[in-house]
Each structure stands twice: as C-alpha cells, then as structure tokens.
Coordinates of C-alpha atoms in Angstrom, one line a residue:
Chain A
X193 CA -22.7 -44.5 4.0
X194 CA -21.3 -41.5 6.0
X195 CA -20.9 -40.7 9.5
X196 CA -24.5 -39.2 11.2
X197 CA -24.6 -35.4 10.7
X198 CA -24.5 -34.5 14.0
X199 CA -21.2 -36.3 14.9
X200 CA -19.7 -34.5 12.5
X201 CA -20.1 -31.4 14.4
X202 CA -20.2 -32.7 17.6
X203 CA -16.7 -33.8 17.0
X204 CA -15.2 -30.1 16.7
X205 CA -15.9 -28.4 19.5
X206 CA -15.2 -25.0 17.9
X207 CA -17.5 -25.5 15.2
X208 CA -20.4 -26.0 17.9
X209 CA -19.1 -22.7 19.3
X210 CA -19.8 -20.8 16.2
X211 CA -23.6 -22.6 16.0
X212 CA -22.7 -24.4 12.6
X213 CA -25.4 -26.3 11.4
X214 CA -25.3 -29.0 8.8
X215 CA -28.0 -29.4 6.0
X216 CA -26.8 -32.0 3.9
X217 CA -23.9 -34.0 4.1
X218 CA -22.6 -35.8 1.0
X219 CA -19.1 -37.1 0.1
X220 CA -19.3 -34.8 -2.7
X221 CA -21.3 -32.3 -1.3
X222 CA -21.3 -30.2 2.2
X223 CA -24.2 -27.5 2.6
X224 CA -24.2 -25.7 5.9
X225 CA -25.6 -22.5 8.0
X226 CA -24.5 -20.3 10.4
X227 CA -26.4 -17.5 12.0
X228 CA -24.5 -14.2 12.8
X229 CA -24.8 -13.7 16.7
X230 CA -23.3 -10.7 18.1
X231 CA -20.5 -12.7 19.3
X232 CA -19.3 -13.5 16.0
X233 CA -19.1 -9.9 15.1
X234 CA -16.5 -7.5 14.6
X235 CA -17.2 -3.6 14.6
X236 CA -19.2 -2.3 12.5
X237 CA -21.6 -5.4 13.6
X238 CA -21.1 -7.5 10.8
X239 CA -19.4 -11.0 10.9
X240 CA -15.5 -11.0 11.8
X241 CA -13.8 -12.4 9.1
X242 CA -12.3 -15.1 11.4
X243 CA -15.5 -16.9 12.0
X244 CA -16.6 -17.1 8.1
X245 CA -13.1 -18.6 7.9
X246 CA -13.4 -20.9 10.7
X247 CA -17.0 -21.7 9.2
X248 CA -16.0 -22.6 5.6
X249 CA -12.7 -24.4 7.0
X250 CA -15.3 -26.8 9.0
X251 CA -17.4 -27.6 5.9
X252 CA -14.1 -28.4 4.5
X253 CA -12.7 -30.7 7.3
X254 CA -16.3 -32.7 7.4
X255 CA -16.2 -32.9 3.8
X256 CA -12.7 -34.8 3.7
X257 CA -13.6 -37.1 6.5
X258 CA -16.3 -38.4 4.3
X259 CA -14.0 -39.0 1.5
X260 CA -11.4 -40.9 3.8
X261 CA -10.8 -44.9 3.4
X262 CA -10.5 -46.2 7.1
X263 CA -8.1 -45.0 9.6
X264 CA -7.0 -42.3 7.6
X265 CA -7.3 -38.7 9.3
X266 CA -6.8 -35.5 7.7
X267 CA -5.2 -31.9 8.2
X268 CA -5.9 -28.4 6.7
X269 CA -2.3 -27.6 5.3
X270 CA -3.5 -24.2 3.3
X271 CA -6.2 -22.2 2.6
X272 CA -7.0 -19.2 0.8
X273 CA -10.3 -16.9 1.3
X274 CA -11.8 -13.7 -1.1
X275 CA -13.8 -11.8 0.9
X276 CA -16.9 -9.9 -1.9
X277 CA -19.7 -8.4 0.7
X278 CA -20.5 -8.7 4.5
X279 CA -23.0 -10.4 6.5
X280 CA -24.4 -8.7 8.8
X281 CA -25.2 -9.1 12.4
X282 CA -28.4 -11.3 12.5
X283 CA -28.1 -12.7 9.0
X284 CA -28.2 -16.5 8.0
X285 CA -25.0 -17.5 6.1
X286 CA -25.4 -20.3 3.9
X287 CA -21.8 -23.1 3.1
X288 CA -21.7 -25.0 0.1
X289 CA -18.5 -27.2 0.2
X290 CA -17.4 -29.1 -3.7
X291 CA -14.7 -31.0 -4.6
X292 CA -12.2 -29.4 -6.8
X293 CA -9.4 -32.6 -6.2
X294 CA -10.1 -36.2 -3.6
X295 CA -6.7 -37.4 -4.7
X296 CA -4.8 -40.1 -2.5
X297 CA -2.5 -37.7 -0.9
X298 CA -4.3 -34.8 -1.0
X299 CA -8.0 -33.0 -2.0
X300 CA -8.9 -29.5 -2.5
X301 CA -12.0 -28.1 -1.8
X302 CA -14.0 -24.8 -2.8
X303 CA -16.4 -23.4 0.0
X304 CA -18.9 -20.8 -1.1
X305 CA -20.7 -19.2 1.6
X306 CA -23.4 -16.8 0.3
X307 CA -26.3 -14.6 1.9
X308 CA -29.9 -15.6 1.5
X309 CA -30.2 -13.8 -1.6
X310 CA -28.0 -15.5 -3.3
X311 CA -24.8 -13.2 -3.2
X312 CA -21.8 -14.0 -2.9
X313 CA -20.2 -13.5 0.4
X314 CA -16.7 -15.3 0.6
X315 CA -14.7 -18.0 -1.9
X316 CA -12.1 -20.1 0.6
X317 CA -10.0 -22.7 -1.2
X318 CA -8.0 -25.3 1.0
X319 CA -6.0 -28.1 0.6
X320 CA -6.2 -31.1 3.0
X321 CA -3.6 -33.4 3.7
X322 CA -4.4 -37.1 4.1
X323 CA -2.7 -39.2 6.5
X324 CA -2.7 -42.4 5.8
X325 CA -3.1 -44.8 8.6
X326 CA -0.4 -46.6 10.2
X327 CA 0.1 -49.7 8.5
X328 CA -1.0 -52.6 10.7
Chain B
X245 CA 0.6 7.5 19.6
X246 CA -2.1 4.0 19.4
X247 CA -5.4 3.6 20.4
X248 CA -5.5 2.1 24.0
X249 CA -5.0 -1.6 23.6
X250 CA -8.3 -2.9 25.4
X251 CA -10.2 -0.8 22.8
X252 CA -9.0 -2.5 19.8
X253 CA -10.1 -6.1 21.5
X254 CA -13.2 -4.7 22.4
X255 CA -14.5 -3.0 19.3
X256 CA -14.3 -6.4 18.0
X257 CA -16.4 -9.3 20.2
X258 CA -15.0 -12.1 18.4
X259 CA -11.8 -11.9 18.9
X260 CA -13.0 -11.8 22.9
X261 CA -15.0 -15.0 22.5
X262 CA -11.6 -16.2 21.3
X263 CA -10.0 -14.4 24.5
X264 CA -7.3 -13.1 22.4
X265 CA -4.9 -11.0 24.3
X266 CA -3.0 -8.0 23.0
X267 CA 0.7 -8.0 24.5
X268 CA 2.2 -5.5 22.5
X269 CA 0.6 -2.6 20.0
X270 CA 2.7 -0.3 17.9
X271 CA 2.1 0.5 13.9
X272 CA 4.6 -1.9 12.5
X273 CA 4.1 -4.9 15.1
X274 CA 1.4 -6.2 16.7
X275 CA 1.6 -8.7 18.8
X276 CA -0.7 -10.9 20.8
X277 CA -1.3 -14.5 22.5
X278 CA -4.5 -17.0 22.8
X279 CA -4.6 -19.6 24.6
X280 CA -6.2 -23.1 23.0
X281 CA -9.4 -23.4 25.3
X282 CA -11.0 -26.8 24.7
X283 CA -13.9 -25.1 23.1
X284 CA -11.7 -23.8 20.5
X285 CA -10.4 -26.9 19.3
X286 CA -11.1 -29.7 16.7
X287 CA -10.9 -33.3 17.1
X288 CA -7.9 -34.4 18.6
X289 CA -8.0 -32.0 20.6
X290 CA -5.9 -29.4 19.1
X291 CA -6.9 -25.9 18.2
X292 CA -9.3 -25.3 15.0
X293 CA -7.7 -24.2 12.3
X294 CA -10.2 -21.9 12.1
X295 CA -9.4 -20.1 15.3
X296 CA -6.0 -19.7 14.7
X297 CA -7.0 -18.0 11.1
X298 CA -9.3 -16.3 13.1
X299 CA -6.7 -15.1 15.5
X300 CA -4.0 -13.8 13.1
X301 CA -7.1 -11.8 10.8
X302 CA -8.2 -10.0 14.1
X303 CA -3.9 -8.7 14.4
X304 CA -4.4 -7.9 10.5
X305 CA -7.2 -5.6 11.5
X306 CA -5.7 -4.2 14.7
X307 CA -2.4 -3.8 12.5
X308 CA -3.9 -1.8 10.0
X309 CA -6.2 0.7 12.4
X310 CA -3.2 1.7 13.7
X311 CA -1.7 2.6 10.5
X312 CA -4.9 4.5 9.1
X313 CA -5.7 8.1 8.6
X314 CA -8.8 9.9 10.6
X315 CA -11.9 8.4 9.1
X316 CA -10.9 6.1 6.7
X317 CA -11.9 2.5 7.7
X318 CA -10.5 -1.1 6.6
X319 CA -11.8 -4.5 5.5
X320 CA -9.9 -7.8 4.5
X321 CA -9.7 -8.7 1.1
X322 CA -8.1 -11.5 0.8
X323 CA -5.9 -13.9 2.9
X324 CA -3.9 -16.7 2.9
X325 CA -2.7 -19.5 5.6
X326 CA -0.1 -22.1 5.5
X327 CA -0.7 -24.7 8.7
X328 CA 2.6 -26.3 9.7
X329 CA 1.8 -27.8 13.0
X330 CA -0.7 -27.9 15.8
X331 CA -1.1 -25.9 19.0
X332 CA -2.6 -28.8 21.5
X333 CA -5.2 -27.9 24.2
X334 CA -4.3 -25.9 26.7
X335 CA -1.4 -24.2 25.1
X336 CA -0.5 -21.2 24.5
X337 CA -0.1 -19.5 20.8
X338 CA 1.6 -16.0 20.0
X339 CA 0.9 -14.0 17.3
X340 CA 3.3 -11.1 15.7
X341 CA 1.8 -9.0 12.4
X342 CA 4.2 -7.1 11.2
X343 CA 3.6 -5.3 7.6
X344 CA 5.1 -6.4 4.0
X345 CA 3.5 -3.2 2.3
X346 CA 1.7 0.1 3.8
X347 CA 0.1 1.8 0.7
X348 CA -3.0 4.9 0.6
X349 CA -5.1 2.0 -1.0
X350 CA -3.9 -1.3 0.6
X351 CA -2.0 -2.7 3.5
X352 CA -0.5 -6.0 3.5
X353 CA 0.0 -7.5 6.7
X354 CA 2.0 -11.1 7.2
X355 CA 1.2 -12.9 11.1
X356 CA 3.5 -15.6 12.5
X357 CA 1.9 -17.7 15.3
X358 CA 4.9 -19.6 17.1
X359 CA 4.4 -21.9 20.3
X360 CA 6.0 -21.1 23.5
X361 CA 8.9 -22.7 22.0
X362 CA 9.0 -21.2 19.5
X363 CA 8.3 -23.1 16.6
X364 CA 6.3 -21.5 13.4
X365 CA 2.9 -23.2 13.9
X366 CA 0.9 -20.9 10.9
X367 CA 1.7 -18.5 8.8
X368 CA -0.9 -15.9 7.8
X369 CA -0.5 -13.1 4.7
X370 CA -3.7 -10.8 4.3
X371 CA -4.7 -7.8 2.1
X372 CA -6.3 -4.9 3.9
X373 CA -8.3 -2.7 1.7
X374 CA -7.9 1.1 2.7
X375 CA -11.7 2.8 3.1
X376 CA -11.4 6.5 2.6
X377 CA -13.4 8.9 4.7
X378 CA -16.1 10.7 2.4
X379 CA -15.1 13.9 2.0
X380 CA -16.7 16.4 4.2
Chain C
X39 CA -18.5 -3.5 -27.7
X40 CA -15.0 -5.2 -27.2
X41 CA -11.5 -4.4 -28.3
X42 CA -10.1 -6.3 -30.8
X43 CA -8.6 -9.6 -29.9
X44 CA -5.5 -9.4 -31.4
X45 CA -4.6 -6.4 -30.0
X46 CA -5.3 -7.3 -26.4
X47 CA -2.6 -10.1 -26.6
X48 CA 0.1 -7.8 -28.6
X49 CA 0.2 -5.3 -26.3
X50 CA 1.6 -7.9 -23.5
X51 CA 5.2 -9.6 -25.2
X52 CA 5.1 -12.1 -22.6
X53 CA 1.9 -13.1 -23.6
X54 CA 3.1 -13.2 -26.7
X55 CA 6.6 -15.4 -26.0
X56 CA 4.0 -17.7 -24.3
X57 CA 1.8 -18.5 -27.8
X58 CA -1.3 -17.2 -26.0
X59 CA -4.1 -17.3 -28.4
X60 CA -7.6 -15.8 -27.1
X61 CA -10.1 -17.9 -28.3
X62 CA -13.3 -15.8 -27.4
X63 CA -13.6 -12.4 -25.7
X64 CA -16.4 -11.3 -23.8
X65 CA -16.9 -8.8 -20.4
X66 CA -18.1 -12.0 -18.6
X67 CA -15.6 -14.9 -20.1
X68 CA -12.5 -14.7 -21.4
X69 CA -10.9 -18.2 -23.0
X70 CA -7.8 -19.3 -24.5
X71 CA -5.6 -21.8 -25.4
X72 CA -1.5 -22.1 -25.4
X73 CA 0.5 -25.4 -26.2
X74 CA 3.1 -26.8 -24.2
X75 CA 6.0 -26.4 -26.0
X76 CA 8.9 -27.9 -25.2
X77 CA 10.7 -24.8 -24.1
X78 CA 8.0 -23.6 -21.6
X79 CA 8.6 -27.0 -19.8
X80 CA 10.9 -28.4 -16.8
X81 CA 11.6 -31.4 -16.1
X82 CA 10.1 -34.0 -16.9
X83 CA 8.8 -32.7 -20.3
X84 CA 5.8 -31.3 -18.3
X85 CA 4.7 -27.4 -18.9
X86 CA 6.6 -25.2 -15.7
X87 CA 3.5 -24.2 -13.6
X88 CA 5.4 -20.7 -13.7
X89 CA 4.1 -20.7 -17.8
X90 CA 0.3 -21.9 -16.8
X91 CA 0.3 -19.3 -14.0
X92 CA 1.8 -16.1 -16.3
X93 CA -1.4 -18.0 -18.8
X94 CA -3.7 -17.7 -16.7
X95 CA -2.6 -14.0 -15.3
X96 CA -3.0 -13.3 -18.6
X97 CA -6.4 -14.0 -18.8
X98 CA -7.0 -12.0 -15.6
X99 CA -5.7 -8.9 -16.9
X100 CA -7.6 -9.1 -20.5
X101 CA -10.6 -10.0 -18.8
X102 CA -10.3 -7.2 -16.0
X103 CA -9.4 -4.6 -19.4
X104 CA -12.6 -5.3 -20.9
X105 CA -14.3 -4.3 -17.6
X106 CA -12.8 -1.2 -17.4
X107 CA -14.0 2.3 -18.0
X108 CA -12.5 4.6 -20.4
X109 CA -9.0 5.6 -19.1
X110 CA -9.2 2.9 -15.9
X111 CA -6.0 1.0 -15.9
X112 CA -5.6 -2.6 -13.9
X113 CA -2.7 -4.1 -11.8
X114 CA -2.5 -7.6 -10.2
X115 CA -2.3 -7.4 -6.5
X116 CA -2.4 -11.1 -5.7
X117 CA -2.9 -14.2 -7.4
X118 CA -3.4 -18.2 -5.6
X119 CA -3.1 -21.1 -7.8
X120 CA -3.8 -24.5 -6.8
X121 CA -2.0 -27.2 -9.0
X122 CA -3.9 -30.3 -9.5
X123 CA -2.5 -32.5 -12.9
X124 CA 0.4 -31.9 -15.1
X125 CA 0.2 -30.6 -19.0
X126 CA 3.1 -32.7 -21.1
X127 CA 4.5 -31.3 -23.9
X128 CA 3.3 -30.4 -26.7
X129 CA -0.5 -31.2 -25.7
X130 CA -2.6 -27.8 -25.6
X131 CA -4.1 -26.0 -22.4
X132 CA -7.5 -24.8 -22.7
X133 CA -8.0 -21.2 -20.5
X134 CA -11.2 -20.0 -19.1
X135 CA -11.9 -16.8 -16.8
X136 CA -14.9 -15.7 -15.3
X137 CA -15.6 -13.3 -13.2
X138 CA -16.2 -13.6 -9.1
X139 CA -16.5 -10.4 -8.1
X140 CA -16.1 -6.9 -10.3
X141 CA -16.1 -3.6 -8.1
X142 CA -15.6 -0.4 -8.4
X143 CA -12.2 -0.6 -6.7
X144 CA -11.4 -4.5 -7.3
X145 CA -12.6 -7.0 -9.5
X146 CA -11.8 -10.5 -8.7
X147 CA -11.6 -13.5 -11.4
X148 CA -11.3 -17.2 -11.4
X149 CA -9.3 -19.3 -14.6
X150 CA -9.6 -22.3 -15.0
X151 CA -6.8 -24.5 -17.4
X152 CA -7.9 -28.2 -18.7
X153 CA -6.3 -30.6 -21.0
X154 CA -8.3 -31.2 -24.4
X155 CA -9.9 -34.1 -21.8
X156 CA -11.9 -31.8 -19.7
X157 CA -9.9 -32.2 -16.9
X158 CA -8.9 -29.7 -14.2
X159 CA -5.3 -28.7 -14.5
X160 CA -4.8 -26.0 -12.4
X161 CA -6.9 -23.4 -10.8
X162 CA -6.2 -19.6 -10.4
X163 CA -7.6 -16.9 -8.1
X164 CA -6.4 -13.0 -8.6
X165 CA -7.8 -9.9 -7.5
X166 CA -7.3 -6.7 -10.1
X167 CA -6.7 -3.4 -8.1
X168 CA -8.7 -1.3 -10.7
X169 CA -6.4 2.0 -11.1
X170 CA -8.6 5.3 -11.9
X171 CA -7.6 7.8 -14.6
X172 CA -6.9 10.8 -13.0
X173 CA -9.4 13.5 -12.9
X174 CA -8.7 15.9 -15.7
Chain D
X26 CA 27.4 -30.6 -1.4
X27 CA 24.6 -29.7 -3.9
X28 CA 24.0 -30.4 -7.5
X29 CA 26.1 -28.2 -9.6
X30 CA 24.2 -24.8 -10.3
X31 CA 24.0 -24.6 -13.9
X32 CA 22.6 -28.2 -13.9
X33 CA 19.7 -27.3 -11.9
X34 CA 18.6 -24.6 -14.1
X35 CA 19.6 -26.2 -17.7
X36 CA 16.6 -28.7 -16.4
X37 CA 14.4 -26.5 -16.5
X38 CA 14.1 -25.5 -20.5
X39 CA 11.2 -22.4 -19.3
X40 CA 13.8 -21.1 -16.1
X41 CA 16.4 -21.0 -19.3
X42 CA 14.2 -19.1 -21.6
X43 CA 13.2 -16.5 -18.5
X44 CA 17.1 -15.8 -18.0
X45 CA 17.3 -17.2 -14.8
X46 CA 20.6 -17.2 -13.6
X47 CA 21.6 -18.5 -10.1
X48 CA 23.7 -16.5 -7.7
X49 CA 24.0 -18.7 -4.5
X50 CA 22.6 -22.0 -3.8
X51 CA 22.3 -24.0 -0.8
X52 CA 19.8 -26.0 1.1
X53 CA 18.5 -23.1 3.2
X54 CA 18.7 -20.6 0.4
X55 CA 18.1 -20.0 -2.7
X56 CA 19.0 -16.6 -4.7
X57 CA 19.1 -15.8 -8.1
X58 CA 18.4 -13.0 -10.8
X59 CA 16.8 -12.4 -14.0
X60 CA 16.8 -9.0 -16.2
X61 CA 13.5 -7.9 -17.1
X62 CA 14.1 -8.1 -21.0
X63 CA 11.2 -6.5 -23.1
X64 CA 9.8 -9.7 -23.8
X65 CA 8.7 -10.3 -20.4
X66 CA 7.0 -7.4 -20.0
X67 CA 3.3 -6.4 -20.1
X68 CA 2.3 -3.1 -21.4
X69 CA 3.4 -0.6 -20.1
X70 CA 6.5 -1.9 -20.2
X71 CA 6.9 -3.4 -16.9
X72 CA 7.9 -7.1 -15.9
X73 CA 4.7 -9.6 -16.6
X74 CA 3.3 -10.7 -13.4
X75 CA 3.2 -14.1 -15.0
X76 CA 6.9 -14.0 -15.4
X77 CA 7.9 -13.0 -11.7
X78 CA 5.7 -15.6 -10.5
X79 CA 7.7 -18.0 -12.5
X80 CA 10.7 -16.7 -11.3
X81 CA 10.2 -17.5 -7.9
X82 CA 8.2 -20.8 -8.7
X83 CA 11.6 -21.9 -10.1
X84 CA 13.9 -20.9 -7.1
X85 CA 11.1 -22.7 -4.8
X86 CA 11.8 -26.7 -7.4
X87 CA 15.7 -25.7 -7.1
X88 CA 15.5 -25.2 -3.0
X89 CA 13.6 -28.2 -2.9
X90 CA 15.6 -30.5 -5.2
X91 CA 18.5 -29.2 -3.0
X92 CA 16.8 -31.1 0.2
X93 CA 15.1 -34.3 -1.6
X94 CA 16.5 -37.5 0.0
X95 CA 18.1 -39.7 -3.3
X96 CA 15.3 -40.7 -5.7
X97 CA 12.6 -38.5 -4.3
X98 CA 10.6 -35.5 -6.9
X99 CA 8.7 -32.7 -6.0
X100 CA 6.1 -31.1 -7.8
X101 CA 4.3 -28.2 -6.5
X102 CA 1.0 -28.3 -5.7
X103 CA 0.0 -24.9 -4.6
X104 CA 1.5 -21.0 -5.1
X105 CA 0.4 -17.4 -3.7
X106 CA 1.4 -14.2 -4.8
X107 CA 1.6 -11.0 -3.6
X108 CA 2.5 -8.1 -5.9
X109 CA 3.7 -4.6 -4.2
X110 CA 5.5 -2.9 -6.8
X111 CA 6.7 -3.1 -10.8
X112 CA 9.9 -3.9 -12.0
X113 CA 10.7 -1.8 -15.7
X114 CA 12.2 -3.2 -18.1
X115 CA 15.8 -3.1 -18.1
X116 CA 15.7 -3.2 -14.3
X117 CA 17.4 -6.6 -12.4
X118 CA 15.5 -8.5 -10.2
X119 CA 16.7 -10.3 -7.4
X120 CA 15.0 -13.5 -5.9
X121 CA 15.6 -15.3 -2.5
X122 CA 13.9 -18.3 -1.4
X123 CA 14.2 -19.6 2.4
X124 CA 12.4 -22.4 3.8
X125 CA 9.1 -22.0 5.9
X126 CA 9.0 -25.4 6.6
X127 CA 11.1 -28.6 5.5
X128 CA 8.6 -31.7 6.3
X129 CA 8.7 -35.3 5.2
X130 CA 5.8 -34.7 2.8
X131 CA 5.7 -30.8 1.8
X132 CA 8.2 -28.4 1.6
X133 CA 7.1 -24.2 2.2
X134 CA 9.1 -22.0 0.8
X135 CA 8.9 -18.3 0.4
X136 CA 10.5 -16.2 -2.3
X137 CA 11.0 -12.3 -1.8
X138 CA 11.3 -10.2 -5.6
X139 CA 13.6 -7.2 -4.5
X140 CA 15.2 -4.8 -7.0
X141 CA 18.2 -3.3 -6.6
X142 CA 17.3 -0.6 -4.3
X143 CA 16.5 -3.7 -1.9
X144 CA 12.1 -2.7 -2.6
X145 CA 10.2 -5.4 -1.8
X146 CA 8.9 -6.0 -5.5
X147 CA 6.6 -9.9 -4.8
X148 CA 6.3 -12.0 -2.1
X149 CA 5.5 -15.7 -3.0
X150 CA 4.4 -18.6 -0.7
X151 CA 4.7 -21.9 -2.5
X152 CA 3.6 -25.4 -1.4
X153 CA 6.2 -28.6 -2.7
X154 CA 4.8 -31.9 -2.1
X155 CA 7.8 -34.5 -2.4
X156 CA 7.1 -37.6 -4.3
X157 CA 9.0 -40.4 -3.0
X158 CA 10.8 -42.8 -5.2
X159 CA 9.2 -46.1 -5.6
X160 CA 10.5 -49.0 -2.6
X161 CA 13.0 -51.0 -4.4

C-alpha cells in the first residue's frame, strides 16, 4: 500500500509549482508529466535545464518515500543529469523513475524523462540517503 | 565588457520564477542569491533540491554567455550536484560560478551555494557545450 | 564492418595491465569480462573501484571507436559511476556498454559491470567528445 | 597522528601496482604522485583515463581512513570525473584531495590532477560512505 498520489505532490510545494503530474506510482516504479509552460523556459523557448532537473529529482524523492519502512525520511545527497535533446516550449515531458539500488542506507535511482515520441530527452541518476528514524 | 545583468535574468523566465538575483557578473565569476520562497521548497519546509540545482545551472549558463564569441550559443551537457545541507524557508542562498576549464568547444563551470553563514550547502560542476555560429 | 578485437584492446597497455578481454564487439554493444586479481584489489581482498572504473572507461572508449568515422578520434570528457556491491578477488566482472546518446559532436554510453550472478556491481556514465580529423 | 604513509598505500595491492606514492598526508589533505609509465597509458601514448581516475579514487579511501573514528570502514559509493587535459607518458602527476564535507555518514572529497606546470589535468568528486564498526 502506498501513500495516495496526490499527497505525494501536494507535499512538495515546488513540484506543484512546476505542474508535475503523477501517472502511476509504484514502489518500484514512478511515471510522471510535466507540460512546458513559458515559465519553465529558458531562451531560446525550450525548457531550462533546472526545471527537468527539479522534475526528475521529484520522481526520485516520491519514489524513495515509497520504499521507506516507518519513520524513516530521506535526502537527495547526489545526482547526476545527461542532457540528449530539448523540449520545447508547449511540449509534454514524460518521467519514468527505476530502481537501480533500495539498500538500507541508501538507493539509487535512474529517471528517464523522454518526449512523446519516444526520444530521449535527459538520464539523471541520484543517490538518496535514508534516515533512519529515531529509535524510540 | 558584460551584457547588462537584468538581461541575462530575463532572457531566461525560469530562473525569474525562481527570483534569482544576479549580484555580481564578470567572465570568471558569477555570482548571485535566491531566496527559499515557501513555494520553492519540499517537505520540511526547506528548499527543493531541485531549485537549488536549478539555481546554480542558470549561473552555469549566464557564466558561459559571458565567456562566448559573437554568435556562438551554449547548452548544458552534463552536470553533477553533491547536497550537503539544507537552506530552510525563508533563507537566503548565494551562488558563486567560477570556471575549472574555458575551451573553443566546452566550458566547465563549478557553483558553490553557501548560506549567509557561510557554510557550503551544494556544490554544482556542469559541462557547457560551445555552439558555433554557422559560418556566414 | 568492425575492427578486429584484439587489436582494439592492444593499442591501450592499461587495458592490457588490467586483463581486459572483449567478449563481443558491435557499434551498438560492447562487452567484456576482467578478473579480480589479487593485485587490482584494496583492502579487503575486494577489486579497487579505481580498476572497475579504468574497465569500464575502457569500454567507453572501444565502443565510442567503433562509432567513429574514418580519421575521427575520441576523448573522455567526463565519466560518473555509481558503486553499488563489491567484486572479491579472483571472481570475474562481466562488462556491458551501450549506447545513450551518439552525436555528431558527443556520443554518450552507459556500462554496466555484474558478478557471474547477474547482479549490479557498479554503474558508469561517460560522455566521448568526438575529435574531427582535420580537413585535408 | 595518522597512520604511517607507506602503510596506507601497501593496503592497497592496485594503488601499489599504479605507483602511487604519497607526498603529504593529513586529515585535511591528501597529496600524492604517480609517473605516467607506458603501461598506463592509452594510445596515443597518454595517461589512461581509467588510471587517473584510480589515482584520485585512492587519495579520496586514504583522506578518509585518516578521519574514521577507531573501527569504522569506508567504501565509496559514488565518483565523478572531469577530464581537461592529457598527461604523456613520462610526465608526473600530482594529486591533492581536500575535504568537501566530513559528516557522520559520508565523507566528499575532491581530488585536483595537476602536472607540473600546476594545469588543471582532472577534477574528481567522490562520495565515501563510512561503515561503522559493529556495537560491542
């Protein structure tokens, strides 16, 4: 059982700035969106850098949460992005967030955000740290 | 000689959704400050990780306009964060790019963002790729 | 059409030093296989990441060469590994690169090293600056 | 009062076979050097990637085995490269590692490749997570 979708989201207000919207939320298994509005943009008008960053680091924080035992949280300690092909302003950009490690101390995850053909857009690779909870 | 600093902000609307700030512009330093609105935070409310990636890419990208030839344009390649602690609502975060390596292809930048204390908070490194002009 | 196998590996000694043997060669997948001996260990008898990371650049830079046209030459501008189990001595390291992104100006490949298990080792990201021949 | 140098590098059997020799050590810096014998080289004759990376991967274990509380290990669990320029063979390299950040958990260190024109050869970002020793 894992947290309701919109919680998820509702929970960072930043990812609610940048219009993220979930599409299926496993614990092995992130899918998301995010429409390019002009605000996102950088000049030429296609999508800063920054907010593809920001977007994949969201699908990765949501997918951690749903991999933590009780009371533990969870930080973004590194991350690493390729960036292949823009998106332009007005274009959908699909997440798709996997597991590469959900160890006890840490997991890594690989987010692959891609256009709606298909392509290739930008590879981020982060490591979360889990913090366990204070022993009671 | 630089472009006039509100230009570089403004050519790029993200980084003004983010209200980022230029304090200082010069080819080999760039510097700059954000402050953590709530609506650019996560939950606790500290700043999103990805805003603060955000926020060091956009200095990349100022960084390198400054350093490029008439007509030749720039895109980020690659880059890399290390997270070492958080920048709480309502504070504010500086950011100093300053470059490892200027090359005719690529231009690696490195970003500290420090608190008003001073402490290293993230530590950005990112690859510029160096567009030429098409010759006329 | 592919150059020989052999010959890709002897024209790198380091290779070499590290028993590199290329297992099959194609444009699109380039695989491998070392063993840990004991002197490309530290401490615990486990192999130094340094040797699986000069592997897996190894596999970048074959893979990159047979993606190159005639008189191209390739350089590594950056490389990320993520470390997730260890590789004990004398067990043997399986290497597999594929391709994420191959450009005119970069191409950018992804290796994977498992035990004879199956399982996820370590995980390398590198981007190839693709060096033209000059124009005769 | 640190572990005696040539201890710290007889550990690691791959550090030994690289040449790796150790200049200065303390627990806010680490510098050493290795000569970029012909067997370490790619082709053209220039130092491996693979091999500088392992340079520096070593001087990041030493700095941290320098600052582990009795009992604890380190392993390390993620590395990033940036390459600038080669180093020939027959050329010396010089390595420094200083701390980024010195937690409870993970230890950041970054590692500059110079030659001996003080060039900027490598810059390398590694993440240590320190394994404490089992409670007694």
């Amino acid at each position: 059982m894992t947290a309701p979708t919109d919680d998820l989201i509702a929970q960072m207000p930043f990812a609610r700035l940048l219009g993220i919207e979930l599409v299926a939320v496993e614990p092995e298994r992130v899918q998301a969106r995010m429409t390019v509005r002009q605000d996102l943009c950088t000049s030429p008008a296609i999508c800063h850098g920054g907010a593809l960053m920001a977007f994949a680091d969201s699908l990765g924080a949501v997918a951690t949460s749903l991999n933590l035992r009780g009371g533990a949280g969870t930080t973004t300690i590194e991350s690493k992005t390729n960036f292949f092909a823009p998106a332009p302003v007005g274009s959908v950009v699909l997440g798709e967030c996997t597991p590469l490690h959900r160890g006890r101390r840490t997991m890594v995850w690989q987010t692959r955000l891609t256009n709606d053909a298909g392509r290739l857009l930008v590879l981020v690779t982060q490591t979360q740290m889990v913090l366990e909870a204070p022993a009671s």
